[in-house]
Coordinates of N, CA and C and ligand atoms in Angstrom, one line a residue:
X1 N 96.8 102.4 95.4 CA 97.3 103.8 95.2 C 97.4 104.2 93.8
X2 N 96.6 105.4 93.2 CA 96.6 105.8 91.8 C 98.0 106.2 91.8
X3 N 98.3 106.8 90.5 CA 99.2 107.6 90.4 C 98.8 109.3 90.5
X4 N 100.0 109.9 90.7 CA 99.8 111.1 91.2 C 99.9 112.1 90.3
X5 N 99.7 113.4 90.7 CA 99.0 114.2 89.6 C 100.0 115.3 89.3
X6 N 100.6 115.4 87.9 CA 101.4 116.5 87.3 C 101.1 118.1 87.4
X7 N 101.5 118.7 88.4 CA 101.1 120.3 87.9 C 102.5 121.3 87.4
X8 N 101.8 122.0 87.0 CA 103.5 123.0 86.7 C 103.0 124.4 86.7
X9 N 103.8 125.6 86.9 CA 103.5 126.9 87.3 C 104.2 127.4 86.5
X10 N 103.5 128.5 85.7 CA 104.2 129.1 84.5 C 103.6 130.7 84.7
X11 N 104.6 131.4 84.1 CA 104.5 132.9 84.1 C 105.6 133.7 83.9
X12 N 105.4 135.1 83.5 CA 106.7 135.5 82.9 C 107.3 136.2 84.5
X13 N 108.3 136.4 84.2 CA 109.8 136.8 85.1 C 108.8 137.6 86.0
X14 N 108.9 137.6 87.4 CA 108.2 138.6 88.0 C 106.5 138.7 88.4
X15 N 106.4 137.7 88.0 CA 104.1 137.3 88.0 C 104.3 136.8 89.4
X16 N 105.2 136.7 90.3 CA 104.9 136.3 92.0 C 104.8 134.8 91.7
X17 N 105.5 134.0 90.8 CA 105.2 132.7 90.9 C 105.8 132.2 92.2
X18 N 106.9 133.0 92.1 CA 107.4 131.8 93.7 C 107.0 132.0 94.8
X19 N 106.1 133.3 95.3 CA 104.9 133.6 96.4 C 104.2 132.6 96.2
X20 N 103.1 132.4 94.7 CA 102.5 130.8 95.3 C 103.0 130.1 95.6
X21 N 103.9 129.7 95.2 CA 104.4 128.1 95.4 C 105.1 128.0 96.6
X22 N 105.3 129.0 97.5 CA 105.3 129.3 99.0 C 104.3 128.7 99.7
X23 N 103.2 129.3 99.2 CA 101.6 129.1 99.7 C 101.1 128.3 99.6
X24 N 101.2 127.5 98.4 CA 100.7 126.4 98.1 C 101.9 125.2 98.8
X25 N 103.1 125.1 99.1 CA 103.7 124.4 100.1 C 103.1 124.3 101.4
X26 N 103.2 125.7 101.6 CA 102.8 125.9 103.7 C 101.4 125.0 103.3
X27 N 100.2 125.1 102.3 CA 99.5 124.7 102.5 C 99.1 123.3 102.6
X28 N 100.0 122.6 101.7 CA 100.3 121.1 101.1 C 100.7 120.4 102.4
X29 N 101.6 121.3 102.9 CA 102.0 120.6 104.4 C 100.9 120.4 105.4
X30 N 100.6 121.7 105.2 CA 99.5 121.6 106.4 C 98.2 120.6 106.5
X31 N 98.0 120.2 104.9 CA 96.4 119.3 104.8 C 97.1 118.2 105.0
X32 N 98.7 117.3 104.8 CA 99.3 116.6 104.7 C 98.8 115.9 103.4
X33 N 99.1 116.6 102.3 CA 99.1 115.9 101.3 C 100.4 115.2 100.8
X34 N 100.5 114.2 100.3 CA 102.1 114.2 100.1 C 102.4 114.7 98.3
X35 N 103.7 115.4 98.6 CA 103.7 116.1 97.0 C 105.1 116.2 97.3
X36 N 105.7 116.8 96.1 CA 107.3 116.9 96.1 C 107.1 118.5 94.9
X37 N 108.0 119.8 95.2 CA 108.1 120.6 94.5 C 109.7 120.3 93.9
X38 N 109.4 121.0 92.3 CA 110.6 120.5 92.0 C 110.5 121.6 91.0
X39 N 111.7 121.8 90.6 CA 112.0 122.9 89.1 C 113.1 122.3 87.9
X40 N 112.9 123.3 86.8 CA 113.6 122.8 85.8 C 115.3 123.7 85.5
X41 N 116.1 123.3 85.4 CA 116.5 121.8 85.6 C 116.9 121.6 87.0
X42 N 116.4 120.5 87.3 CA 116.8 120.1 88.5 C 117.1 118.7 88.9
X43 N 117.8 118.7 90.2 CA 117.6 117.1 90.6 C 118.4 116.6 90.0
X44 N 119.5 115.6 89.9 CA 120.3 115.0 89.5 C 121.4 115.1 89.2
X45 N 122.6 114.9 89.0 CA 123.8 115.2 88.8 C 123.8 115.9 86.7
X46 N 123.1 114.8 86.5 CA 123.2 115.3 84.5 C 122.4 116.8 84.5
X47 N 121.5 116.9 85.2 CA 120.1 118.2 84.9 C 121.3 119.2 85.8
X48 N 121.8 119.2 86.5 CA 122.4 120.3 87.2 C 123.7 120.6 86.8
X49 N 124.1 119.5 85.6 CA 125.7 120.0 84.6 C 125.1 121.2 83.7
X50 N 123.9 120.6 83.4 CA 123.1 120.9 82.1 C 122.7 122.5 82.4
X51 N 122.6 122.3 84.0 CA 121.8 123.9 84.3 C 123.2 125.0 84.8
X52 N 124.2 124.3 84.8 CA 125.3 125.2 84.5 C 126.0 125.5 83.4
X53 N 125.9 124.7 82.2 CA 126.1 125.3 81.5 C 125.3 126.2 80.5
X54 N 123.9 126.2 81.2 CA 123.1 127.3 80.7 C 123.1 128.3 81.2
X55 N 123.9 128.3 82.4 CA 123.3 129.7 83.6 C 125.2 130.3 83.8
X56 N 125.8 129.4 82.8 CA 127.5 130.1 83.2 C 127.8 131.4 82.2
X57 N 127.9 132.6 82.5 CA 127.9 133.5 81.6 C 129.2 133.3 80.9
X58 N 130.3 132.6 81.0 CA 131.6 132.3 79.8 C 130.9 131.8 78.7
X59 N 129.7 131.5 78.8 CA 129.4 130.6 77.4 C 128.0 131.3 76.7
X60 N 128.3 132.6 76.3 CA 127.7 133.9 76.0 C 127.6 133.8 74.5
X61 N 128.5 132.5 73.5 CA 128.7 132.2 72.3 C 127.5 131.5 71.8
X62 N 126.8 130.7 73.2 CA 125.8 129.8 72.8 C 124.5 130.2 72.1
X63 N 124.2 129.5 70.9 CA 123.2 129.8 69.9 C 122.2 129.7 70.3
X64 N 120.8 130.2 70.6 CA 120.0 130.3 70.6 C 119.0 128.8 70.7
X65 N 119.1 128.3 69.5 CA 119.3 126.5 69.0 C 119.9 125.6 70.0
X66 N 121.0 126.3 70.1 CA 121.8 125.3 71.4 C 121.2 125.2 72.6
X67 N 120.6 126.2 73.0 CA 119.8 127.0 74.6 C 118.8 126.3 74.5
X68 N 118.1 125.9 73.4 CA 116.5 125.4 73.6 C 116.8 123.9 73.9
X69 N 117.4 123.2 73.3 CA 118.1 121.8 73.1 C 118.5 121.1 74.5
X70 N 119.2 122.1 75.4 CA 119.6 122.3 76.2 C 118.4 121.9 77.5
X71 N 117.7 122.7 77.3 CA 116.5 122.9 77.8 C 115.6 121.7 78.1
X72 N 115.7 121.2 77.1 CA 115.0 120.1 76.3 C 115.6 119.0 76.7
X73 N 117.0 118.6 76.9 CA 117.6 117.4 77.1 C 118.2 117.5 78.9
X74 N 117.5 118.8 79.5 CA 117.4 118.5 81.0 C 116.5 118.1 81.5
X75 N 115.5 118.6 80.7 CA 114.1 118.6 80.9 C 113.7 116.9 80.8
X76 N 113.6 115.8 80.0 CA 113.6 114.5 79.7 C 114.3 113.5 81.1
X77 N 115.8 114.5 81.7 CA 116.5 114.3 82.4 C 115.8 114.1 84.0
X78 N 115.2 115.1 83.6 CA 114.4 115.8 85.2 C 113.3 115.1 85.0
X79 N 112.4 114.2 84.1 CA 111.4 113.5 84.2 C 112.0 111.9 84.7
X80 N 113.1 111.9 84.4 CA 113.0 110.4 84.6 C 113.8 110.0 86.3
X81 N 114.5 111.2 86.4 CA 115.2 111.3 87.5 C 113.8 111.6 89.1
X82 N 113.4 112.8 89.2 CA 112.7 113.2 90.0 C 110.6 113.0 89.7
X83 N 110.4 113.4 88.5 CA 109.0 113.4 88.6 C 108.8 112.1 88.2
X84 N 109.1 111.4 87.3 CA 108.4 110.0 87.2 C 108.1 109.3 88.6
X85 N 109.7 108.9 89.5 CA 109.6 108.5 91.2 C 108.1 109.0 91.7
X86 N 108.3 110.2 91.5 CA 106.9 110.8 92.6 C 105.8 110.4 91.6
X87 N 105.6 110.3 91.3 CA 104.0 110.4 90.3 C 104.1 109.0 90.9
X88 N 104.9 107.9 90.2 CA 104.7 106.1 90.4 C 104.1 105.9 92.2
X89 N 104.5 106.9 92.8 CA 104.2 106.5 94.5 C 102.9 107.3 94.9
X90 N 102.9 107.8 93.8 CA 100.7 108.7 94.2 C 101.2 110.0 95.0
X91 N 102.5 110.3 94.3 CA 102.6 112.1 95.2 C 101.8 113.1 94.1
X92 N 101.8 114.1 94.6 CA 101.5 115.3 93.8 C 102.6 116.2 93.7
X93 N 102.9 116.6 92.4 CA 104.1 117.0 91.7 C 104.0 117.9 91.2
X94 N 104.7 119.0 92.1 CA 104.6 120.7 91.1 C 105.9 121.1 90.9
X95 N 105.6 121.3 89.5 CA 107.1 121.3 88.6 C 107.1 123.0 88.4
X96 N 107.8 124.0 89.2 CA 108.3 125.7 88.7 C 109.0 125.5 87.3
X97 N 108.1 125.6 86.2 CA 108.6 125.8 84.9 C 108.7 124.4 83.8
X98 N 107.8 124.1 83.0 CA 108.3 123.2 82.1 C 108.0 123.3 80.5
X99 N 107.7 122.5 79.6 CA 107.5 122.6 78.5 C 107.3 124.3 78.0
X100 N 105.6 124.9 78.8 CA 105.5 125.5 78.3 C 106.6 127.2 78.1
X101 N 107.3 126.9 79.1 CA 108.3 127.9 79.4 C 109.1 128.1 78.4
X102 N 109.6 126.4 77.5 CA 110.6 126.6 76.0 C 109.5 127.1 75.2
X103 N 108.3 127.1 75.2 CA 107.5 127.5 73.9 C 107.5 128.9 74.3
X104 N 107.1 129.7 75.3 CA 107.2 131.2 75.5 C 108.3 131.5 75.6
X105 N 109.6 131.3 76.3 CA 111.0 132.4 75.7 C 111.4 131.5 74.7
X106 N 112.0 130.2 74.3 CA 112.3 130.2 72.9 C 111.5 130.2 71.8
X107 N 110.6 129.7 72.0 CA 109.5 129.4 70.3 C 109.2 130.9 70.0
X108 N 108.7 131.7 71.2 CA 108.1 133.3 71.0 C 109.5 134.1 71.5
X109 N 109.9 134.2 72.8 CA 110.7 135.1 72.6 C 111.9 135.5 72.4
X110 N 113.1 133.6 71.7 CA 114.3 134.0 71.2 C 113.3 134.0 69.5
X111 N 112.4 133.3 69.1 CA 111.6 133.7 68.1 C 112.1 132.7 67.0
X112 N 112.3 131.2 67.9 CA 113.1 129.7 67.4 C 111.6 129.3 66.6
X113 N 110.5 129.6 66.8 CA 108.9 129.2 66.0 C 108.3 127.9 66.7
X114 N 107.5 127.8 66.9 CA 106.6 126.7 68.2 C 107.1 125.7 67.4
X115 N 107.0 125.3 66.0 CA 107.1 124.1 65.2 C 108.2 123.1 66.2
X116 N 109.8 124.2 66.1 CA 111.0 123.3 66.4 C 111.1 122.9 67.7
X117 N 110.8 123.8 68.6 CA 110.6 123.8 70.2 C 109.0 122.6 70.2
X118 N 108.0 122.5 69.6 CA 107.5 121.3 69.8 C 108.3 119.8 69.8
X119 N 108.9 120.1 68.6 CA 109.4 118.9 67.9 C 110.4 118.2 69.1
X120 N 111.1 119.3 69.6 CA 112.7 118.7 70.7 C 111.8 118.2 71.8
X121 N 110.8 118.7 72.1 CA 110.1 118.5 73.3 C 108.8 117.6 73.3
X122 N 108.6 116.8 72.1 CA 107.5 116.1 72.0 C 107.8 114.7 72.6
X123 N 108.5 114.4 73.4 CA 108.6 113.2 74.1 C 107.9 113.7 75.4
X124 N 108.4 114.8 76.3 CA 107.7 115.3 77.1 C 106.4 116.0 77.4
X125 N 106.1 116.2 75.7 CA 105.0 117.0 76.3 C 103.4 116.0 75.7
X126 N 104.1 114.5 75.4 CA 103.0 113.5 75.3 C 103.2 112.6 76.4
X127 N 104.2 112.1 76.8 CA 104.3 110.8 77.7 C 104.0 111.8 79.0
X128 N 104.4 113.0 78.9 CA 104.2 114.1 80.5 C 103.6 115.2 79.9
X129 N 102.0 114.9 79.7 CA 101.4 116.2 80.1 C 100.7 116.2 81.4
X130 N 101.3 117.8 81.6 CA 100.9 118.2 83.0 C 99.3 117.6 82.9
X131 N 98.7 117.8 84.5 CA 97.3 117.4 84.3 C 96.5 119.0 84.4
X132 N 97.4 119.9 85.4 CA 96.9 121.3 84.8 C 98.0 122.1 85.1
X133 N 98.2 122.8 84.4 CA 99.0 124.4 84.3 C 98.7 125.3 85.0
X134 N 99.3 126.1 85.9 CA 98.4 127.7 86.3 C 99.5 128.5 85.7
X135 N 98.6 129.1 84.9 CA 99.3 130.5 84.6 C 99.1 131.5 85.3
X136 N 99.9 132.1 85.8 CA 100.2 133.4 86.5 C 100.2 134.4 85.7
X137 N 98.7 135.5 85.0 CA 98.5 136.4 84.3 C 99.3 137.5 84.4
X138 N 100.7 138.4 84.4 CA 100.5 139.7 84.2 C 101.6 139.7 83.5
X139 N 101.3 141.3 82.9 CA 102.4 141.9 81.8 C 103.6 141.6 82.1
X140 N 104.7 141.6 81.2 CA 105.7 142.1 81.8 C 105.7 143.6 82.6
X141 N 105.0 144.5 81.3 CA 105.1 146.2 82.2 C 104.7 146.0 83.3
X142 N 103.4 145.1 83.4 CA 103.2 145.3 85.2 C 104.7 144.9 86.3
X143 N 104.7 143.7 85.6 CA 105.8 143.3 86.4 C 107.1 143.9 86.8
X144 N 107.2 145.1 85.9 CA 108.6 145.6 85.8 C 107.9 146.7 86.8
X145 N 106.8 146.9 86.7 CA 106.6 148.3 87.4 C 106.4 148.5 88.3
X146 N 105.7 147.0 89.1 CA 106.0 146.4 90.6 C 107.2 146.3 91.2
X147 N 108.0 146.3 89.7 CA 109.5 145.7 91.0 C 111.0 147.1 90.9
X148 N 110.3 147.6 90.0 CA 111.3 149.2 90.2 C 110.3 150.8 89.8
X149 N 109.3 150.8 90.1 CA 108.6 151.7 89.8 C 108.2 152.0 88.2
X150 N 107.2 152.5 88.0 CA 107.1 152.7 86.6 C 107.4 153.6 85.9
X151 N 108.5 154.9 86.2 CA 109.2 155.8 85.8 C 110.7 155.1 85.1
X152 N 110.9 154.0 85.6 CA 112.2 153.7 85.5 C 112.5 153.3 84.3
X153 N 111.6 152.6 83.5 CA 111.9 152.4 82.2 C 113.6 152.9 81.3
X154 N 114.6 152.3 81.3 CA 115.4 153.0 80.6 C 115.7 152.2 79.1
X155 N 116.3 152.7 78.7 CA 116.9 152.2 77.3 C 117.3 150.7 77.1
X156 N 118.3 150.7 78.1 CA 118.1 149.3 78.4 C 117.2 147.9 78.3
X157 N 116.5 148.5 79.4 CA 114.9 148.2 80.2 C 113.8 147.5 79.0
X158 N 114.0 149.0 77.8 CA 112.9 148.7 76.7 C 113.4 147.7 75.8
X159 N 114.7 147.6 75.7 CA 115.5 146.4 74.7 C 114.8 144.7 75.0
X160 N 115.3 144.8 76.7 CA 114.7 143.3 77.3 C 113.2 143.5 77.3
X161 N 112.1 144.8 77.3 CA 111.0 144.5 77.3 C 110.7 143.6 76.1
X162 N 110.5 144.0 74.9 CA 110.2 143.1 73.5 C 110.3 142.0 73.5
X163 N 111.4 141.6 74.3 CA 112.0 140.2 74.6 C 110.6 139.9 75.4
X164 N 110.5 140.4 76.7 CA 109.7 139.8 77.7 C 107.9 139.8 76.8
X165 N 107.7 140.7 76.3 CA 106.3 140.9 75.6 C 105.9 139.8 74.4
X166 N 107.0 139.5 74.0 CA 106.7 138.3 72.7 C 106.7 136.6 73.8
X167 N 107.2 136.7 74.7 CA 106.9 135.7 75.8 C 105.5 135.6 76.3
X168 N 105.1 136.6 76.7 CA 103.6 136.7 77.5 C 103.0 136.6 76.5
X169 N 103.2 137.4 75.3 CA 102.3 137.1 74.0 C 101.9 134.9 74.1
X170 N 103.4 134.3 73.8 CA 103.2 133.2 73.6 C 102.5 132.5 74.7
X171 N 102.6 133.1 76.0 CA 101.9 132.6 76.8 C 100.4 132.7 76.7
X172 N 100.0 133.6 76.3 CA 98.6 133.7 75.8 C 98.2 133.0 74.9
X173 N 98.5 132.6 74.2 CA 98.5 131.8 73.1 C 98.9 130.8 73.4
X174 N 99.0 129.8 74.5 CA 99.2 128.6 75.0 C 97.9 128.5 75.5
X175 N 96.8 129.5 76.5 CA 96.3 129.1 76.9 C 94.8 128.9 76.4
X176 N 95.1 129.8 75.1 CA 93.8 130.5 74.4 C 93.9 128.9 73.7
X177 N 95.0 128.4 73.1 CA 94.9 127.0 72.9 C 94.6 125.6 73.1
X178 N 94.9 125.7 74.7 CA 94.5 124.4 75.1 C 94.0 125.1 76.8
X179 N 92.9 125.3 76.5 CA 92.0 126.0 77.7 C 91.6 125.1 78.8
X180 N 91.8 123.9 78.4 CA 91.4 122.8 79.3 C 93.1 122.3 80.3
X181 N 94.0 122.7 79.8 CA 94.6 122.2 81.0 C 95.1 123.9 81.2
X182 N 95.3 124.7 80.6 CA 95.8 125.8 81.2 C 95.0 126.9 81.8
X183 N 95.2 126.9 82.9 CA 94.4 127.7 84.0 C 94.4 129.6 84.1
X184 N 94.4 130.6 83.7 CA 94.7 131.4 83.7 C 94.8 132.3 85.3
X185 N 95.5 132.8 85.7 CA 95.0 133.2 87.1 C 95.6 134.9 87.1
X186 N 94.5 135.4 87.6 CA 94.8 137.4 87.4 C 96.3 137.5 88.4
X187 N 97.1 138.0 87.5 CA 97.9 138.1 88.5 C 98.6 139.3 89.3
X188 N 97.3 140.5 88.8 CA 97.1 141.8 89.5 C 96.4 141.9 90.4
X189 N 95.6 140.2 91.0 CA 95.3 140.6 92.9 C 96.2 140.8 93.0
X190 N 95.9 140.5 94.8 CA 96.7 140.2 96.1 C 97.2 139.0 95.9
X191 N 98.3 138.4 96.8 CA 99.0 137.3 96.6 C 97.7 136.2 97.4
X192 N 97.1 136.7 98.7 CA 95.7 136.3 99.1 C 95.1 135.6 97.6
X193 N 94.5 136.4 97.1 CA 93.5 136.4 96.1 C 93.9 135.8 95.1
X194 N 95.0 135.8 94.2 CA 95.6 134.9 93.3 C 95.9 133.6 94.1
X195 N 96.0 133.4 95.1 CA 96.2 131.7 96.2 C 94.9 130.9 95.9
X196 N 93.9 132.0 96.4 CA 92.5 131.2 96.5 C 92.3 130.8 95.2
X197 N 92.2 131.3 94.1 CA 92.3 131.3 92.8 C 93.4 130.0 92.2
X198 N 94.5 130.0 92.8 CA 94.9 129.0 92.5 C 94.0 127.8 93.2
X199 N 94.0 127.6 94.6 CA 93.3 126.3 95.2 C 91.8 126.0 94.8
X200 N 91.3 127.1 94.0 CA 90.3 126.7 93.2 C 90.3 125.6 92.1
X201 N 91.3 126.5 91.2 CA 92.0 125.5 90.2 C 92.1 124.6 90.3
X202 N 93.0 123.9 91.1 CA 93.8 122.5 91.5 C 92.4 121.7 92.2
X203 N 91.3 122.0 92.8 CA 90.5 121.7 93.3 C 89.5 121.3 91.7
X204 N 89.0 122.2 91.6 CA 88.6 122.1 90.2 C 88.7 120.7 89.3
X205 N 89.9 120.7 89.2 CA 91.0 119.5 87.9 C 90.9 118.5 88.9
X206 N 90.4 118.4 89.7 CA 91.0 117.5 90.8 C 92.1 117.0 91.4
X207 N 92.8 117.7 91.7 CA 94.4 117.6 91.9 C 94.9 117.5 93.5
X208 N 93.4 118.5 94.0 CA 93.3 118.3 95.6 C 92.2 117.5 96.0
Ligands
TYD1 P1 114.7 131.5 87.3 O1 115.8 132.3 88.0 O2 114.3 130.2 87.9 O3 113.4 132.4 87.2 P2 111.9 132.3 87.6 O4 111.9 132.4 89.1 O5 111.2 133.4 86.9 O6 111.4 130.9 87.2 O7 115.2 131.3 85.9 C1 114.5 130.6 85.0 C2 114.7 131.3 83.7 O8 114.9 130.3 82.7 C3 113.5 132.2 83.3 O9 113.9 133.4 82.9 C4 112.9 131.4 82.2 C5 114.0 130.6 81.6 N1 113.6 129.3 81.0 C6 113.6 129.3 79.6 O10 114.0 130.2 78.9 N2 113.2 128.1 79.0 C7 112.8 127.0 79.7 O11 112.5 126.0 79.1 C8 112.9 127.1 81.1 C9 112.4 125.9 82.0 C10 113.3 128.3 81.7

């Protein structure tokens, strides 16, 4: 039995990632492939201290620096805990969110610079690179405009957009870079249509 194959799903807030990964489960089950879905941080007693004190809003003091690190030292947590196991037994492993997710909101969009966010994360993103990525293509504006109309725009709204647009920026720029593992997929079909599109992919890379 080989070892099994790394994938991860990446896209900004709102691209329908977790509709595939719906789809791509009901489907996994159905061919009986064996795979394990997993997210960051997750799994373990240290990755789930780590992901509350990233997700506890009393700690609104935390730097920027601090957040990526963070990120970074669940993330290493979550490889040795959950994805290593599965890979060593020949599962297939799809990971909702990894490396490339600290390079698009921190490196681009807290705007920490790809250099430092490589640097914290270069244990995982040589001994674990994915074997392919699907990106889930759409704007943030799309996204926002799918999920409260496109009038709604307020003041607010436009603050966190910049935020969200310097992310998808970096995401573009992840894949325009390394074209061979990052998959692009439109993510203005149908949920239908971006599926097939994904099982292309993974079919493709050979993963199915
Ligand atoms: P989550 O509620 O899981 O959102 P989604 O369903 O879109 O994945 O929250 C994950 C949030 O954490 C998301 O906004 C992206 C952010 N994040 C980072 O900023 N850096 C990271 O390295 C990771 C893994 C996630």
């Amino acid at each position: 039995m080989g070892r099994g194959k790394f994938i991860t799903f990446e896209g900004c807030d709102g691209c329908g990632k977790s509709t595939q990964l719906r789809m791509l489960s009901e489907y996994l089950t159905k061919e009986n492939i064996a795979h394990i879905f997993t997210r960051e941080p997750g799994g373990g007693k240290i990755s789930e201290a780590i992901r509350e004190i990233l997700l506890n809003g009393k700690n609104a003091e935390m730097t920027d620096e601090c957040e990526a690190l963070l990120y970074a030292a669940a993330r290493v947590q979550h490889l040795s805990d959950r994805v290593e196991p599965a890979l060593a037994e020949g599962k297939l492993v799809i990971c909702d969110r990894y490396v490339d997710s600290s390079i698009a909101y921190q490196a681009y969009g807290r705007e920490l610079g790809v250099q430092f966010i490589s640097q914290i994360n270069s244990y995982a993103m040589t001994a674990y690179r994915p074997d392919v990525t699907i990106f889930i293509d759409l704007t943030p504006e799309a996204a926002f405009a799918r999920k409260h109309g496109a009038d709604e725009n307020d003041r607010l709204e436009q603050a966190g957009m910049a935020f969200h647009k310097r992310v998808y920026e970096g995401y573009k720029a992840l894949a325009a870079q390394e074209p061979d593992r990052v998959v692009c997929v439109d993510g203005t079909k149908t949920p239908d249509e971006v599926f097939a599109a994904v099982l292309a992919a993974l079919k493709e890379k050979n993963c199915l």
